[in-house]
Amino acid sequence: MVEKVRKAVFPAAGLGTRFLPATKAQPKEMLALVDKPLIQYGVEEAIHSGVHNIIIVTGRGKSAIEDHFDVSFELEHLLETRKKKDLLETVRSVSDMIDVAYVRQKEALGLGHAVLRARELVANEPFSVILSDDVIDAETPCLRQLLDVYEFYHAPVLALMEVPRENISAYGVVDAEPVGHNGGRDRLYRIRNLVEKPKTEDAPSNLAIIGRYILTPEIFHSLEAIQPGSGGEIQLTDGLKHMLRSRPIYGYKFEGKRYDAGDKLGFLQATVEFALKRHDLGEAFRDYLKHLAL
Ligand code: UTP
């Protein structure tokens, strides 16, 4: 079996109901933070982590994602004749960036079901999953942090984050014990159990699973074996719980700031903070914000 993680699966076939009506005719993964669609942030994270083989699971609005990563001859020609060199480079860098394979999830039957759709393209190798509505700003890309753990243990690794108890029911939650790693015991965990969207009083901890995973191909067998769970969907968390019976799974509390860009407030927070960090916009935007009578 190939040991190196070469592939990243991007499930992008959800209904995005929290963001209606913007998501009526386009996937939420195409919503732009400042000027870049969410999915491009995720793809760049994969590339900066050394993972170049991109698989996107699409649903409705599939063409918007495909067009985004494809060459746009008309646009390039127009920018060329108008001598817009910088913009031309920006546009070209997107299509030059990656080779993408697409697979369709015809019905939004859950995240686990979406991952299962990528089975043939992933084949018998370890792979990563990125949910691009979880945008993570980190010095070392979050996926790279997980890969470092994977390369040590050769076992599945999930991104973890502490969340306030009152919000825990929105997440997959783990019961986990700390494991010594890199001279510390505060980031790596061995998973004992997982539960999708527990009631606050039933949550086994305040450690939530965030949208970055390193998985091994056994997950496909587990996803096929389970029944629909929370919300009537095939849940990835339930698949992981099934896989836990036969092999260890680790969780890693990553370094970095995560924004839930699939949620309106999270999206606005990410927009403001990313805009403030931009060389070309930050100063003017900061001045503008200072003068708002808040
Ligand atoms: P979310 O839980 O954020 O679901 O999915 P959603 O359905 O898109 O959004 P809301 O809650 O209705 O607003 C997490 C990720 O899994 C993908 C989504 O596209 C998103 O990237 N997903 C979810 C699928 O690809 N297929 C599904 O059936 C469900």
Coordinates of C-alpha atoms and ligand atoms in Angstrom, one line a residue:
M1 CA 0.0 0.0 0.0
V2 CA 1.1 3.6 -0.7
E3 CA 2.1 5.2 2.6
K4 CA 2.4 8.8 1.5
V5 CA -0.8 11.0 1.5
R6 CA -1.0 12.3 -2.1
K7 CA -4.8 13.0 -2.4
A8 CA -7.2 15.5 -0.9
V9 CA -10.9 15.0 -1.1
F10 CA -13.1 18.1 -0.9
P11 CA -16.7 17.3 -0.2
A12 CA -18.7 20.2 -1.8
A13 CA -22.1 18.7 -2.4
G14 CA -23.9 19.9 0.8
L15 CA -27.0 22.0 0.6
G16 CA -25.6 24.9 2.5
T17 CA -29.0 25.7 4.0
R18 CA -27.4 28.0 6.6
F19 CA -26.4 30.3 3.8
L20 CA -29.6 30.6 1.8
P21 CA -30.4 32.3 -0.5
A22 CA -26.8 32.7 -1.6
T23 CA -26.4 28.9 -1.9
K24 CA -29.6 28.4 -3.9
A25 CA -27.8 28.2 -7.2
Q26 CA -24.1 27.9 -6.2
P27 CA -22.3 25.8 -3.7
K28 CA -21.2 27.6 -0.5
E29 CA -17.7 26.5 -1.3
M30 CA -17.8 29.2 -4.0
L31 CA -18.6 32.0 -1.6
A32 CA -15.7 34.5 -1.7
L33 CA -13.7 35.6 1.4
V34 CA -12.5 39.0 0.2
D35 CA -11.8 37.9 -3.4
K36 CA -11.1 34.1 -3.2
P37 CA -13.7 31.3 -3.0
L38 CA -13.6 29.2 0.1
I39 CA -12.6 26.1 -1.8
Q40 CA -9.5 27.8 -3.2
Y41 CA -8.3 28.5 0.4
G42 CA -8.7 24.8 1.0
V43 CA -6.9 23.8 -2.2
E44 CA -4.0 26.1 -1.4
E45 CA -3.8 24.6 2.1
A46 CA -3.5 21.1 0.5
I47 CA -0.8 22.3 -1.9
H48 CA 1.2 24.1 0.8
S49 CA 1.0 20.8 2.8
G50 CA 2.5 18.8 -0.1
V51 CA -0.8 17.2 -1.3
H52 CA -1.3 17.9 -5.0
N53 CA -3.9 15.4 -6.1
I54 CA -7.3 17.1 -5.7
I55 CA -10.7 15.3 -5.8
I56 CA -13.8 17.4 -5.5
V57 CA -17.2 15.9 -4.7
T58 CA -19.7 18.1 -6.3
G59 CA -23.5 18.4 -6.2
R60 CA -25.6 21.3 -7.5
G61 CA -23.7 24.2 -9.0
K62 CA -21.0 21.9 -10.1
S63 CA -20.1 24.0 -13.1
A64 CA -19.1 27.0 -11.0
I65 CA -16.4 25.0 -9.2
E66 CA -15.2 23.3 -12.4
D67 CA -15.0 26.6 -14.3
H68 CA -13.1 28.2 -11.4
F69 CA -10.3 25.7 -11.6
D70 CA -10.4 25.5 -15.4
V71 CA -8.6 27.7 -18.0
S72 CA -10.7 30.7 -19.1
F73 CA -9.4 31.5 -22.6
E74 CA -11.8 34.4 -23.2
L75 CA -11.0 36.1 -19.9
E76 CA -7.2 35.5 -20.4
H77 CA -7.4 37.0 -23.9
L78 CA -9.3 40.0 -22.7
L79 CA -6.9 40.7 -19.9
E80 CA -4.0 40.2 -22.3
T81 CA -5.3 42.8 -24.8
R82 CA -6.1 45.2 -22.0
K83 CA -2.5 44.7 -20.7
K84 CA -3.8 43.8 -17.2
K85 CA -0.7 41.7 -16.3
D86 CA -1.3 41.3 -12.6
L87 CA -4.9 40.1 -13.0
L88 CA -3.8 37.8 -15.8
E89 CA -1.3 36.2 -13.5
T90 CA -3.9 35.9 -10.7
V91 CA -6.3 34.2 -13.1
R92 CA -3.7 31.9 -14.6
S93 CA -2.3 30.9 -11.2
V94 CA -5.7 29.4 -10.3
S95 CA -5.9 27.1 -13.4
D96 CA -2.2 26.3 -13.3
M97 CA -2.4 25.3 -9.6
I98 CA -3.9 21.9 -9.8
D99 CA -5.1 18.9 -11.7
V100 CA -8.6 18.2 -10.4
A101 CA -10.8 15.1 -10.6
Y102 CA -14.5 15.5 -10.0
V103 CA -17.1 13.0 -8.8
R104 CA -20.7 13.7 -8.3
Q105 CA -22.9 13.1 -5.2
K106 CA -26.3 13.1 -6.7
E107 CA -28.2 13.5 -3.4
A108 CA -26.9 15.2 -0.3
L109 CA -27.0 12.0 1.9
G110 CA -24.4 13.2 4.3
L111 CA -20.7 13.9 4.6
G112 CA -19.8 10.2 5.0
H113 CA -21.7 9.4 1.8
A114 CA -19.9 12.2 0.0
V115 CA -16.5 10.7 1.1
L116 CA -17.6 7.3 0.0
R117 CA -18.3 8.7 -3.5
A118 CA -14.5 9.4 -3.8
R119 CA -13.7 5.7 -3.2
E120 CA -12.7 4.8 -6.8
L121 CA -10.5 7.9 -7.2
V122 CA -8.8 7.4 -3.9
A123 CA -8.3 3.7 -4.4
N124 CA -6.1 1.8 -1.9
E125 CA -4.1 4.7 -0.3
P126 CA -4.3 7.0 2.7
F127 CA -5.9 10.3 1.8
S128 CA -6.9 13.6 3.3
V129 CA -10.3 15.2 3.6
I130 CA -10.8 19.0 3.7
L131 CA -14.1 20.7 4.4
S132 CA -13.5 24.1 2.8
D133 CA -16.1 25.9 4.9
D134 CA -13.8 25.4 7.8
V135 CA -11.2 28.1 7.0
I136 CA -8.1 27.8 9.1
D137 CA -5.5 30.5 9.4
A138 CA -2.3 29.0 10.6
E139 CA 1.4 29.5 10.3
T140 CA 1.9 25.8 9.5
P141 CA -1.1 24.7 7.4
C142 CA -3.5 22.7 9.5
L143 CA -3.3 19.8 7.1
R144 CA 0.5 19.8 7.3
Q145 CA 0.2 19.5 11.1
L146 CA -2.0 16.4 10.8
L147 CA 0.3 14.9 8.2
D148 CA 3.2 15.2 10.5
V149 CA 1.3 13.1 13.0
Y150 CA 0.2 10.6 10.4
E151 CA 3.8 10.2 9.1
F152 CA 4.8 9.2 12.7
Y153 CA 1.9 6.9 13.6
H154 CA 0.6 5.7 10.2
A155 CA -2.9 5.9 11.6
P156 CA -5.9 8.1 10.8
V157 CA -5.7 11.6 12.4
L158 CA -8.6 14.1 13.0
A159 CA -8.3 17.8 13.6
L160 CA -9.6 18.8 17.0
M161 CA -10.5 22.1 18.7
E162 CA -11.9 23.0 22.1
V163 CA -15.3 24.6 21.8
P164 CA -17.5 26.1 24.5
R165 CA -19.9 23.6 26.0
E166 CA -22.9 25.5 24.9
N167 CA -21.9 25.1 21.3
I168 CA -20.8 21.5 21.4
S169 CA -24.0 20.0 19.9
A170 CA -23.1 21.5 16.5
Y171 CA -20.1 19.2 16.2
G172 CA -18.8 15.7 16.1
V173 CA -17.2 15.2 19.6
V174 CA -14.5 12.9 20.8
D175 CA -13.8 11.0 24.0
A176 CA -10.0 10.9 24.0
E177 CA -6.9 10.5 26.2
P178 CA -3.8 12.7 25.8
V179 CA -0.7 11.1 24.3
G180 CA 2.9 12.3 24.7
H181 CA 4.1 13.7 21.5
N182 CA 7.0 16.1 20.6
G183 CA 7.9 16.5 24.2
G184 CA 4.3 17.6 25.3
R185 CA 1.0 16.1 26.2
D186 CA -1.3 18.9 25.3
R187 CA -2.0 18.4 21.5
L188 CA -2.1 14.7 20.6
Y189 CA -4.9 12.4 21.7
R190 CA -5.9 8.8 21.2
I191 CA -9.6 8.6 20.4
R192 CA -11.7 6.3 22.6
N193 CA -15.1 7.2 21.2
L194 CA -16.8 9.6 18.9
V195 CA -20.3 11.0 18.8
E196 CA -22.0 13.2 16.2
K197 CA -23.9 16.2 17.4
P198 CA -24.5 15.1 21.0
K199 CA -26.8 16.9 23.4
T200 CA -24.8 19.2 25.7
E201 CA -25.3 16.9 28.7
D202 CA -24.2 13.8 26.7
A203 CA -21.0 15.3 25.2
P204 CA -18.0 13.2 26.2
S205 CA -15.7 16.3 26.2
N206 CA -15.4 19.8 24.8
L207 CA -13.1 18.5 22.0
A208 CA -14.8 18.9 18.6
I209 CA -13.8 17.5 15.2
I210 CA -13.0 20.2 12.7
G211 CA -13.0 19.7 8.9
R212 CA -9.5 18.2 8.3
Y213 CA -8.9 14.5 8.3
I214 CA -6.2 12.0 7.4
L215 CA -7.9 8.7 6.6
T216 CA -6.9 5.3 5.5
P217 CA -8.9 3.3 2.9
E218 CA -10.6 1.1 5.6
I219 CA -12.9 4.0 6.2
F220 CA -14.8 3.1 2.9
H221 CA -15.6 -0.3 4.3
S222 CA -16.9 1.3 7.5
L223 CA -19.0 3.9 5.7
E224 CA -20.6 1.1 3.7
A225 CA -21.3 -0.9 6.9
I226 CA -23.1 1.9 8.9
Q227 CA -26.7 3.1 8.9
P228 CA -27.8 6.7 8.5
G229 CA -27.4 8.6 11.8
S230 CA -27.9 12.1 13.0
G231 CA -30.2 14.0 10.6
G232 CA -30.9 10.8 8.6
E233 CA -27.4 11.2 6.9
I234 CA -24.5 8.9 6.6
Q235 CA -22.1 10.5 9.0
L236 CA -18.4 10.4 8.7
T237 CA -18.2 10.5 12.5
D238 CA -20.2 7.2 12.6
G239 CA -17.9 5.7 10.0
L240 CA -14.9 6.6 12.1
K241 CA -16.5 5.1 15.2
H242 CA -17.0 1.9 13.3
M243 CA -13.4 1.9 12.1
L244 CA -12.2 2.5 15.7
R245 CA -13.1 -1.1 16.5
S246 CA -10.3 -2.4 14.2
R247 CA -7.6 0.3 14.4
P248 CA -6.4 3.2 16.5
I249 CA -7.4 6.8 15.5
Y250 CA -5.6 9.9 16.7
G251 CA -6.8 13.5 17.2
Y252 CA -4.6 16.5 17.0
K253 CA -5.4 19.9 18.6
F254 CA -4.0 22.0 15.8
E255 CA -2.4 25.4 16.1
G256 CA -4.2 28.2 14.3
K257 CA -7.5 30.0 14.1
R258 CA -10.6 28.4 12.6
Y259 CA -13.5 30.2 11.1
D260 CA -16.9 28.5 10.4
A261 CA -17.4 30.2 7.0
G262 CA -20.5 28.0 6.4
D263 CA -22.2 30.1 9.0
K264 CA -23.1 33.8 8.4
L265 CA -21.5 35.2 11.5
G266 CA -18.3 33.1 11.1
F267 CA -18.1 34.1 7.4
L268 CA -18.3 37.8 8.4
Q269 CA -15.6 37.4 11.0
A270 CA -13.3 35.7 8.6
T271 CA -14.0 38.4 5.9
V272 CA -13.1 41.2 8.3
E273 CA -9.9 39.5 9.7
F274 CA -8.7 38.3 6.3
A275 CA -9.3 41.8 4.8
L276 CA -7.4 43.4 7.7
K277 CA -4.4 41.2 6.9
R278 CA -4.2 42.0 3.3
H279 CA -1.3 44.2 2.1
D280 CA -3.4 45.9 -0.6
L281 CA -6.5 46.5 1.5
G282 CA -5.7 46.2 5.2
E283 CA -4.8 49.8 6.0
A284 CA -7.7 51.4 4.1
F285 CA -10.1 48.9 5.6
R286 CA -8.8 49.5 9.1
D287 CA -9.3 53.2 8.7
Y288 CA -12.8 52.6 7.5
L289 CA -13.7 50.4 10.4
K290 CA -12.3 53.0 12.9
H291 CA -14.7 55.6 11.6
L292 CA -17.8 53.4 12.0
A293 CA -19.9 54.6 14.9
L294 CA -20.1 51.3 16.7
Ligands
UTP1 P1 -22.2 20.8 6.5 O1 -22.5 20.0 7.7 O2 -21.7 22.2 6.7 O3 -23.6 20.8 5.7 O4 -21.3 19.9 5.6 P2 -24.3 21.6 4.5 O5 -25.4 20.7 4.3 O6 -23.4 21.9 3.4 O7 -24.6 23.0 5.2 P3 -25.9 23.5 6.0 O8 -25.6 22.9 7.4 O9 -27.1 23.0 5.4 O10 -25.8 25.0 6.0 C1 -19.9 19.9 5.8 C2 -19.2 19.6 4.4 O11 -19.7 18.4 3.9 C3 -20.2 18.6 2.6 C4 -20.6 20.1 2.5 O12 -20.5 20.5 1.2 C5 -19.5 20.7 3.4 O13 -18.3 20.9 2.7 N1 -21.3 17.7 2.4 C6 -22.3 17.6 3.3 C7 -21.4 17.0 1.2 O14 -20.6 17.1 0.3 N2 -22.5 16.1 1.0 C8 -23.5 16.0 1.9 O15 -24.4 15.2 1.7 C9 -23.4 16.7 3.1

